Tab-separated table of C-alpha atoms and ligand atoms in Angstrom:
chain	number	residue	atom	x	y	z
A	1	MET	CA	0.000	0.000	0.000
A	2	ARG	CA	1.229	3.508	-0.756
A	3	THR	CA	1.885	5.888	2.098
A	4	VAL	CA	-0.092	9.096	2.605
A	5	GLU	CA	3.111	11.022	1.842
A	6	ALA	CA	3.537	9.200	-1.482
A	7	LEU	CA	-0.066	9.907	-2.459
A	8	HIS	CA	0.369	13.550	-1.525
A	9	ALA	CA	3.574	13.722	-3.582
A	10	ASP	CA	1.656	12.340	-6.602
A	11	ARG	CA	-1.093	14.900	-6.105
A	12	LEU	CA	1.499	17.697	-6.015
A	13	GLU	CA	2.797	16.620	-9.428
A	14	GLN	CA	-0.634	16.642	-11.058
A	15	ASP	CA	-1.621	20.250	-11.734
A	16	LEU	CA	1.789	21.487	-12.819
A	17	VAL	CA	2.143	23.305	-16.108
A	18	ARG	CA	4.627	21.309	-18.196
A	19	VAL	CA	5.902	21.852	-21.726
A	20	ILE	CA	8.863	19.505	-22.288
A	21	ARG	CA	7.737	15.866	-22.463
A	22	ALA	CA	9.863	12.891	-21.394
A	23	ASP	CA	10.919	12.249	-25.018
A	24	GLY	CA	12.022	15.864	-25.562
A	25	THR	CA	9.034	16.904	-27.672
A	26	THR	CA	6.870	19.774	-26.431
A	27	ASP	CA	3.253	20.521	-25.658
A	28	GLU	CA	2.362	22.888	-28.505
A	29	ARG	CA	-0.276	24.745	-26.495
A	30	ARG	CA	2.233	26.406	-24.201
A	31	ASP	CA	5.529	26.047	-26.038
A	32	PRO	CA	7.115	29.539	-25.928
A	33	LYS	CA	8.703	28.801	-29.329
A	34	LEU	CA	12.196	29.956	-28.540
A	35	SER	CA	14.467	30.856	-31.416
A	36	GLU	CA	17.430	28.516	-31.824
A	37	THR	CA	19.753	31.273	-30.601
A	38	ASP	CA	17.787	31.886	-27.415
A	39	ALA	CA	17.292	28.188	-26.667
A	40	LEU	CA	21.048	27.607	-26.928
A	41	LYS	CA	21.876	30.776	-24.994
A	42	LEU	CA	19.657	29.678	-22.106
A	43	TYR	CA	21.051	26.158	-22.102
A	44	ARG	CA	24.560	27.605	-21.967
A	45	LEU	CA	23.581	29.769	-18.996
A	46	MET	CA	22.135	26.728	-17.211
A	47	VAL	CA	25.411	24.866	-17.636
A	48	LEU	CA	27.388	27.948	-16.598
A	49	ASN	CA	25.194	28.354	-13.502
A	50	ARG	CA	25.784	24.705	-12.523
A	51	THR	CA	29.537	24.823	-13.175
A	52	LEU	CA	29.845	28.048	-11.232
A	53	ASP	CA	28.052	26.494	-8.244
A	54	GLU	CA	30.365	23.486	-8.302
A	55	ARG	CA	33.568	25.524	-8.665
A	56	MET	CA	32.635	28.118	-6.056
A	57	THR	CA	31.714	25.414	-3.541
A	58	THR	CA	35.182	23.947	-4.072
A	59	LEU	CA	36.701	27.388	-3.586
A	60	GLN	CA	34.884	27.692	-0.264
A	61	ARG	CA	36.103	24.254	0.813
A	62	GLN	CA	39.643	25.360	-0.038
A	63	GLY	CA	39.235	28.369	2.235
A	64	ARG	CA	39.577	30.876	-0.610
A	65	ILE	CA	36.098	32.355	-0.103
A	66	GLY	CA	34.035	32.379	3.071
A	67	PHE	CA	30.605	31.265	1.890
A	68	TYR	CA	28.602	30.090	-1.098
A	69	ILE	CA	24.962	29.354	-1.769
A	70	GLY	CA	23.911	27.892	-5.090
A	71	SER	CA	20.946	26.625	-7.067
A	72	VAL	CA	21.745	23.082	-8.234
A	73	GLY	CA	18.483	21.657	-9.609
A	74	GLU	CA	16.743	25.054	-9.671
A	75	GLU	CA	18.406	26.546	-12.759
A	76	ALA	CA	15.358	26.197	-15.024
A	77	CYS	CA	12.971	28.199	-12.883
A	78	ILE	CA	15.533	30.922	-12.218
A	79	LEU	CA	16.666	31.375	-15.818
A	80	GLY	CA	13.259	30.739	-17.397
A	81	SER	CA	11.574	33.432	-15.326
A	82	ALA	CA	14.372	35.997	-15.640
A	83	TYR	CA	14.487	35.489	-19.423
A	84	VAL	CA	10.959	36.896	-19.796
A	85	LEU	CA	11.800	40.268	-18.281
A	86	ARG	CA	12.640	43.282	-20.428
A	87	ALA	CA	15.535	45.653	-19.764
A	88	GLN	CA	13.277	48.159	-17.970
A	89	ASP	CA	11.817	45.542	-15.612
A	90	TRP	CA	13.245	44.991	-12.125
A	91	LEU	CA	14.340	41.834	-10.339
A	92	PHE	CA	14.278	41.482	-6.568
A	93	PRO	CA	16.258	38.338	-5.775
A	94	CYS	CA	16.320	36.022	-2.803
A	95	TYR	CA	19.827	34.487	-2.628
A	96	ARG	CA	20.020	31.644	-5.151
A	97	GLU	CA	19.435	33.576	-8.367
A	98	HIS	CA	23.012	34.018	-9.591
A	99	GLY	CA	21.965	32.635	-12.976
A	100	ALA	CA	19.605	35.594	-13.280
A	101	THR	CA	22.416	37.972	-12.276
A	102	LEU	CA	24.485	36.710	-15.213
A	103	LEU	CA	21.481	36.818	-17.540
A	104	ARG	CA	21.005	40.472	-16.573
A	105	GLY	CA	24.540	41.163	-17.761
A	106	MET	CA	26.808	41.023	-14.736
A	107	PRO	CA	30.230	39.901	-15.994
A	108	LEU	CA	31.449	36.617	-14.511
A	109	VAL	CA	34.657	38.216	-13.192
A	110	THR	CA	32.584	40.863	-11.403
A	111	PHE	CA	30.345	38.203	-9.862
A	112	ILE	CA	33.327	36.219	-8.583
A	113	SER	CA	34.975	39.426	-7.350
A	114	ASN	CA	31.957	39.851	-5.072
A	115	LEU	CA	32.756	36.463	-3.530
A	116	PHE	CA	36.213	37.753	-2.668
A	117	GLY	CA	34.874	41.171	-1.598
A	118	ASN	CA	37.765	42.793	-3.427
A	119	ALA	CA	38.414	46.100	-5.205
A	120	ASN	CA	36.544	44.886	-8.304
A	121	ASP	CA	33.409	44.087	-6.303
A	122	PRO	CA	30.769	46.755	-7.104
A	123	ILE	CA	29.704	46.661	-3.451
A	124	LYS	CA	33.312	46.855	-2.256
A	125	GLY	CA	33.239	43.948	0.159
A	126	ARG	CA	30.466	45.442	2.273
A	127	GLN	CA	28.239	42.368	1.902
A	128	MET	CA	28.631	38.688	2.640
A	129	PRO	CA	30.184	36.747	-0.254
A	130	CYS	CA	27.548	35.779	-2.801
A	131	HIS	CA	25.311	38.761	-2.046
A	132	GLU	CA	25.635	40.603	-5.310
A	133	ALA	CA	23.715	43.579	-6.655
A	134	TRP	CA	23.808	44.760	-10.247
A	135	ARG	CA	22.375	48.203	-10.871
A	136	PRO	CA	22.949	48.211	-14.674
A	137	GLY	CA	20.686	45.142	-14.924
A	138	ASN	CA	17.965	46.455	-12.542
A	139	PHE	CA	18.956	43.636	-10.221
A	140	ALA	CA	18.429	44.650	-6.588
A	141	SER	CA	20.674	43.323	-3.829
A	142	ILE	CA	20.448	39.682	-2.826
A	143	SER	CA	18.263	39.436	0.264
A	144	SER	CA	19.250	37.134	3.095
A	145	PRO	CA	16.573	38.260	5.548
A	146	LEU	CA	13.694	36.115	4.343
A	147	GLY	CA	10.816	37.849	2.616
A	148	THR	CA	11.945	41.462	2.957
A	149	GLN	CA	12.373	41.707	-0.800
A	150	ILE	CA	8.662	40.965	-1.367
A	151	PRO	CA	7.165	44.278	-0.138
A	152	GLN	CA	10.125	46.057	-1.758
A	153	ALA	CA	9.226	44.579	-5.142
A	154	VAL	CA	5.530	45.271	-4.671
A	155	GLY	CA	6.343	48.861	-3.677
A	156	ALA	CA	8.541	49.351	-6.740
A	157	ALA	CA	5.808	47.925	-8.984
A	158	TRP	CA	3.124	50.096	-7.406
A	159	ALA	CA	5.331	53.192	-7.731
A	160	ALA	CA	5.807	52.418	-11.435
A	161	LYS	CA	2.052	52.103	-11.843
A	162	LEU	CA	1.451	55.468	-10.138
A	163	LYS	CA	4.094	57.128	-12.308
A	164	GLY	CA	2.783	55.503	-15.482
A	165	ASP	CA	6.097	53.702	-16.118
A	166	ASP	CA	5.934	50.515	-18.170
A	167	MET	CA	7.729	48.324	-15.630
A	168	VAL	CA	7.011	44.913	-14.142
A	169	ALA	CA	8.820	43.733	-11.010
A	170	LEU	CA	9.619	40.090	-10.349
A	171	VAL	CA	10.519	38.892	-6.875
A	172	TYR	CA	12.043	35.534	-5.945
A	173	PHE	CA	11.579	33.770	-2.622
A	174	GLY	CA	11.516	30.219	-1.323
A	175	ASP	CA	8.778	28.041	0.131
A	176	GLY	CA	10.035	29.038	3.588
A	177	GLY	CA	9.701	32.684	2.569
A	178	THR	CA	5.918	32.256	2.279
A	179	SER	CA	5.729	31.873	6.077
A	180	THR	CA	7.014	35.387	6.704
A	181	ASN	CA	5.062	38.498	7.622
A	182	ASP	CA	6.562	40.152	4.576
A	183	PHE	CA	5.002	37.593	2.220
A	184	HIS	CA	1.576	38.411	3.665
A	185	VAL	CA	2.180	42.168	3.546
A	186	GLY	CA	3.456	42.063	-0.024
A	187	ALA	CA	0.848	39.674	-1.436
A	188	ASN	CA	-1.999	41.515	0.273
A	189	PHE	CA	-0.817	44.906	-0.949
A	190	ALA	CA	-0.253	43.566	-4.457
A	191	GLY	CA	-3.813	42.208	-4.496
A	192	VAL	CA	-5.492	45.349	-3.191
A	193	PHE	CA	-3.569	47.769	-5.426
A	194	LYS	CA	-3.197	45.507	-8.454
A	195	ALA	CA	0.554	46.056	-8.508
A	196	PRO	CA	2.300	44.880	-11.704
A	197	VAL	CA	4.410	42.287	-9.923
A	198	ILE	CA	5.253	38.596	-10.274
A	199	LEU	CA	5.667	36.786	-6.962
A	200	PHE	CA	7.911	33.905	-7.940
A	201	CYS	CA	8.241	31.142	-5.357
A	202	ARG	CA	10.967	28.566	-5.876
A	203	ASN	CA	9.324	25.754	-3.968
A	204	ASN	CA	12.366	23.535	-3.500
A	205	GLN	CA	10.592	21.750	-0.630
A	206	TRP	CA	13.135	22.606	2.054
A	207	ALA	CA	13.875	25.615	4.222
A	208	ILE	CA	17.309	24.584	5.455
A	209	SER	CA	16.252	21.495	7.513
A	210	VAL	CA	12.495	22.234	7.624
A	211	PRO	CA	10.521	20.205	5.062
A	212	LEU	CA	7.568	21.668	3.185
A	213	SER	CA	5.103	19.631	5.255
A	214	ARG	CA	6.255	21.518	8.392
A	215	GLN	CA	6.146	24.859	6.600
A	216	THR	CA	2.499	25.123	5.655
A	217	ALA	CA	-0.793	23.257	6.030
A	218	SER	CA	-1.850	24.539	2.592
A	219	GLU	CA	-1.898	21.778	0.033
A	220	THR	CA	0.052	23.970	-2.366
A	221	ILE	CA	1.787	27.347	-2.237
A	222	ALA	CA	-0.220	28.598	-5.238
A	223	ASP	CA	-3.437	28.011	-3.245
A	224	LYS	CA	-2.454	30.994	-1.115
A	225	ALA	CA	-3.097	33.320	-4.068
A	226	VAL	CA	-6.855	32.793	-3.649
A	227	ALA	CA	-6.866	34.510	-0.264
A	228	TYR	CA	-5.126	37.592	-1.680
A	229	GLY	CA	-7.337	37.856	-4.741
A	230	ILE	CA	-4.440	37.353	-7.120
A	231	HIS	CA	-3.800	34.753	-9.787
A	232	GLY	CA	-1.937	31.596	-8.729
A	233	VAL	CA	-0.251	29.024	-10.942
A	234	ARG	CA	1.843	25.891	-10.387
A	235	VAL	CA	4.595	25.016	-12.811
A	236	ASP	CA	7.188	22.291	-13.168
A	237	GLY	CA	10.182	24.273	-11.911
A	238	ASN	CA	12.575	21.899	-13.719
A	239	ASP	CA	11.050	22.632	-17.126
A	240	LEU	CA	12.647	25.755	-18.581
A	241	LEU	CA	10.032	26.197	-21.303
A	242	ALA	CA	7.123	25.834	-18.884
A	243	CYS	CA	8.696	28.410	-16.568
A	244	ILE	CA	9.035	30.817	-19.496
A	245	ALA	CA	5.406	30.199	-20.510
A	246	VAL	CA	3.861	30.888	-17.088
A	247	THR	CA	6.115	33.866	-16.376
A	248	ARG	CA	5.203	35.320	-19.777
A	249	GLU	CA	1.505	34.990	-18.943
A	250	ALA	CA	2.100	36.635	-15.562
A	251	HIS	CA	4.076	39.414	-17.244
A	252	GLU	CA	1.255	40.046	-19.727
A	253	ARG	CA	-1.293	40.045	-16.893
A	254	ALA	CA	0.749	42.668	-15.024
A	255	ARG	CA	1.137	44.848	-18.139
A	256	ARG	CA	-2.600	44.667	-18.909
A	257	GLY	CA	-3.297	46.161	-15.467
A	258	ASP	CA	-4.738	42.903	-14.128
A	259	GLY	CA	-2.272	42.775	-11.258
A	260	ALA	CA	-0.079	40.239	-9.601
A	261	THR	CA	0.545	36.522	-10.085
A	262	LEU	CA	1.869	34.067	-7.545
A	263	VAL	CA	3.947	31.483	-9.403
A	264	GLU	CA	4.799	28.288	-7.558
A	265	ALA	CA	7.727	26.641	-9.316
A	266	TYR	CA	7.798	23.096	-7.963
A	267	THR	CA	11.379	21.904	-7.791
A	268	TYR	CA	13.897	20.448	-5.368
A	269	ARG	CA	17.011	21.585	-3.533
A	270	ILE	CA	19.439	18.843	-4.552
A	271	LEU	CA	22.357	19.905	-2.317
A	272	GLY	CA	22.657	21.352	1.162
A	273	HIS	CA	21.179	24.755	1.942
A	274	SER	CA	24.595	26.424	1.556
A	275	THR	CA	28.243	25.644	2.237
A	276	SER	CA	27.351	25.995	5.946
A	277	ASP	CA	24.942	23.051	5.909
A	278	ASP	CA	25.151	19.247	5.908
A	279	PRO	CA	21.799	17.817	4.752
A	280	ARG	CA	22.764	14.218	5.656
A	281	VAL	CA	21.819	15.140	9.210
A	282	TYR	CA	18.126	15.611	8.377
A	283	ARG	CA	17.240	13.844	5.106
A	284	LYS	CA	17.984	10.589	3.363
A	285	ASP	CA	19.723	10.251	0.035
A	286	GLU	CA	16.808	8.154	-1.238
A	287	ASP	CA	14.532	11.226	-0.841
A	288	VAL	CA	16.832	13.156	-3.167
A	289	ALA	CA	17.411	10.414	-5.755
A	290	PRO	CA	14.122	10.785	-7.712
A	291	TRP	CA	14.846	14.471	-8.159
A	292	ARG	CA	18.303	13.822	-9.540
A	293	ASP	CA	16.486	12.016	-12.364
A	294	LYS	CA	14.441	15.154	-13.039
A	295	ASP	CA	17.527	17.283	-13.598
A	296	PRO	CA	16.459	20.468	-15.451
A	297	ILE	CA	19.669	20.582	-17.485
A	298	ALA	CA	19.196	17.003	-18.721
A	299	LYS	CA	15.579	17.833	-19.598
A	300	MET	CA	16.625	20.876	-21.616
A	301	LYS	CA	19.358	18.894	-23.353
A	302	ARG	CA	16.789	16.285	-24.361
A	303	TYR	CA	14.585	19.016	-25.825
A	304	LEU	CA	17.474	20.561	-27.807
A	305	THR	CA	18.542	17.158	-29.104
A	306	THR	CA	15.007	16.239	-30.176
A	307	ARG	CA	14.772	19.612	-31.900
A	308	ARG	CA	17.975	18.626	-33.724
A	309	ILE	CA	19.930	21.678	-32.687
A	310	TRP	CA	22.229	19.886	-30.246
A	311	ALA	CA	24.442	16.814	-30.105
A	312	GLU	CA	26.678	15.000	-27.648
A	313	ASP	CA	29.992	16.243	-29.102
A	314	ARG	CA	28.837	19.856	-28.851
A	315	ASP	CA	27.718	19.210	-25.285
A	316	LEU	CA	31.119	17.891	-24.259
A	317	ALA	CA	32.804	20.858	-25.912
A	318	LEU	CA	30.461	23.293	-24.160
A	319	HIS	CA	31.165	21.804	-20.730
A	320	ALA	CA	34.926	21.973	-21.341
A	321	GLU	CA	34.678	25.570	-22.593
A	322	ILE	CA	32.652	26.659	-19.557
A	323	GLU	CA	35.037	24.948	-17.133
A	324	GLU	CA	37.835	27.009	-18.679
A	325	GLU	CA	35.762	30.190	-18.612
A	326	VAL	CA	35.011	29.838	-14.884
A	327	LYS	CA	38.617	28.929	-14.117
A	328	ALA	CA	39.958	31.936	-16.023
A	329	ALA	CA	37.421	34.304	-14.429
A	330	THR	CA	38.351	32.996	-10.966
A	331	THR	CA	42.053	33.573	-11.597
A	332	LYS	CA	41.313	37.086	-12.802
A	333	ALA	CA	39.022	37.914	-9.879
A	334	GLU	CA	41.398	36.506	-7.292
A	335	ALA	CA	44.187	38.765	-8.538
A	336	PHE	CA	42.422	41.961	-7.444
A	337	GLY	CA	43.541	43.427	-4.152
A	338	PRO	CA	41.223	44.412	-1.299
A	339	PRO	CA	39.057	47.539	-1.616
A	340	ALA	CA	40.814	50.773	-0.694
A	341	ILE	CA	40.621	51.519	3.028
A	342	GLU	CA	39.047	54.925	2.402
A	343	SER	CA	36.139	53.209	0.610
A	344	MET	CA	34.876	52.191	4.076
A	345	PHE	CA	34.109	55.828	4.752
A	346	GLU	CA	32.516	56.663	1.419
A	347	GLU	CA	29.021	56.654	-0.083
A	348	VAL	CA	26.982	57.187	3.058
A	349	TYR	CA	27.287	60.949	3.500
A	350	ALA	CA	27.628	63.547	0.737
A	351	ARG	CA	29.756	65.466	3.271
A	352	PRO	CA	31.174	63.061	5.849
A	353	PRO	CA	30.806	64.409	9.424
A	354	TRP	CA	33.938	65.417	11.366
A	355	HIS	CA	34.207	62.224	13.421
A	356	LEU	CA	34.217	60.025	10.289
A	357	ARG	CA	36.818	62.243	8.636
A	358	GLU	CA	38.921	61.916	11.762
A	359	GLU	CA	38.525	58.119	11.830
A	360	ARG	CA	39.369	57.889	8.134
A	361	ASP	CA	42.567	59.937	8.558
A	362	GLU	CA	43.571	57.837	11.545
A	363	ALA	CA	42.895	54.574	9.660
A	364	LEU	CA	44.927	55.743	6.684
A	365	SER	CA	47.845	56.664	8.923
A	366	PHE	CA	48.188	53.125	10.307
A	367	GLY	CA	51.176	51.309	8.889
A	368	TYR	CA	49.182	48.064	9.016
A	369	PHE	CA	46.717	49.363	6.455
A	370	ALA	CA	49.342	51.133	4.402
A	371	GLY	CA	51.150	47.835	3.906
A	372	ARG	CA	48.107	46.061	2.431
B	401	TPP	C1	13.667	36.511	8.635
B	401	TPP	C2	14.632	35.354	8.597
B	401	TPP	N1	14.409	34.275	9.381
B	401	TPP	C3	15.270	33.225	9.362
B	401	TPP	C4	16.376	33.255	8.548
B	401	TPP	C5	17.358	32.077	8.521
B	401	TPP	N2	17.208	31.368	7.240
B	401	TPP	C6	18.040	31.610	6.202
B	401	TPP	S1	17.648	30.750	4.848
B	401	TPP	C7	16.352	29.990	5.622
B	401	TPP	C8	15.507	28.980	4.887
B	401	TPP	C9	14.704	29.597	3.797
B	401	TPP	O1	14.067	28.618	3.018
B	401	TPP	P1	13.277	28.980	1.726
B	401	TPP	O2	12.556	30.278	1.911
B	401	TPP	O3	12.473	27.811	1.361
B	401	TPP	O4	14.405	29.263	0.641
B	401	TPP	P2	15.498	28.250	0.073
B	401	TPP	O5	16.719	28.405	0.942
B	401	TPP	O6	14.950	26.885	0.162
B	401	TPP	O7	15.772	28.689	-1.306
B	401	TPP	C10	16.255	30.424	6.934
B	401	TPP	C11	15.239	29.958	7.899
B	401	TPP	C12	16.572	34.416	7.741
B	401	TPP	N3	17.588	34.514	6.909
B	401	TPP	N4	15.681	35.437	7.783
B	402	MG	MG1	12.978	26.242	0.109
């Protein structure tokens, strides 16, 4: 007999929007019909995202950076959703969306420089490693405090609506993020004021060691949309094309003035929460195994191969090329020195007050700093 958990898991798979079938063909009704160039560009970014996560985790283990948090298994929902946005739209990330950072144009060397917190880091080492922000790509700062980015995104979207700007905001958060006050505040406000915003939940079924079943008594995350009077949709978060399709519909809804959408991208966190976590303490490898078989990169590769625009030899070459690219970018980033000491005292005050000027002069006079 099947367990209640197994039956519930089946039920959770049922109402997901899917486009890529097991054999690599697509469901015509929702196929976003990507050009060959875009399909290959997105696949490349997925592989880059994965390789980056692997390499940066190794770097952390070697003691060269202090922390890393990645998105292994979640690349499709991150890149598929970000792909839909136009240049004038805004992204409000959680902390796993480095693929979206790169899609929005942040150079790889700049991203890795942020991990070192060095002179080439646009935020000059003032954040934790892996907490990038990219103003040229309308990519707000990574948010570690759970949920705070949700009302920020809703506020930005509402402001755009009041000003008559053609802008849609998209905000990422996890399943755990839906238990925060800020999720309620943001979703409620978005519903009442019909803010042009996409609330994008990466439901990877874990919040560090807390499983989804301990997070909410709702059957699904998308169900919560009903209470806020906004549209809710569930999508296979490992299907890049399906994620593009539902985000595109949400984007159109926002632009039409019909308000917000709560997207639940159903996926799985394959690795630990971050480099500071060991998931073997709270979950079994056999729970993870079925999700390894649903790898979003393998699914996309199958689609490209069936479409006859990809082949094994090109795949091998791509992986080798990306390995080299990440290696070279790491070497380049690691060569930058630390940010200048005086940068600590800059960019808060237009005219720094006397006590900060005094502290700055004192800091600069120390031989210890001068030698760095
Ligand atoms: C307000 C707040 N509470 C607790 C934490 C500690 N914390 C960091 S990540 C995390 C789990 C979040 O899980 P989820 O929202 O599902 O995102 P995921 O990590 O799975 O992508 C927790 C509890 C925090 N950062 N902020
Ligand atoms: Mg989660």
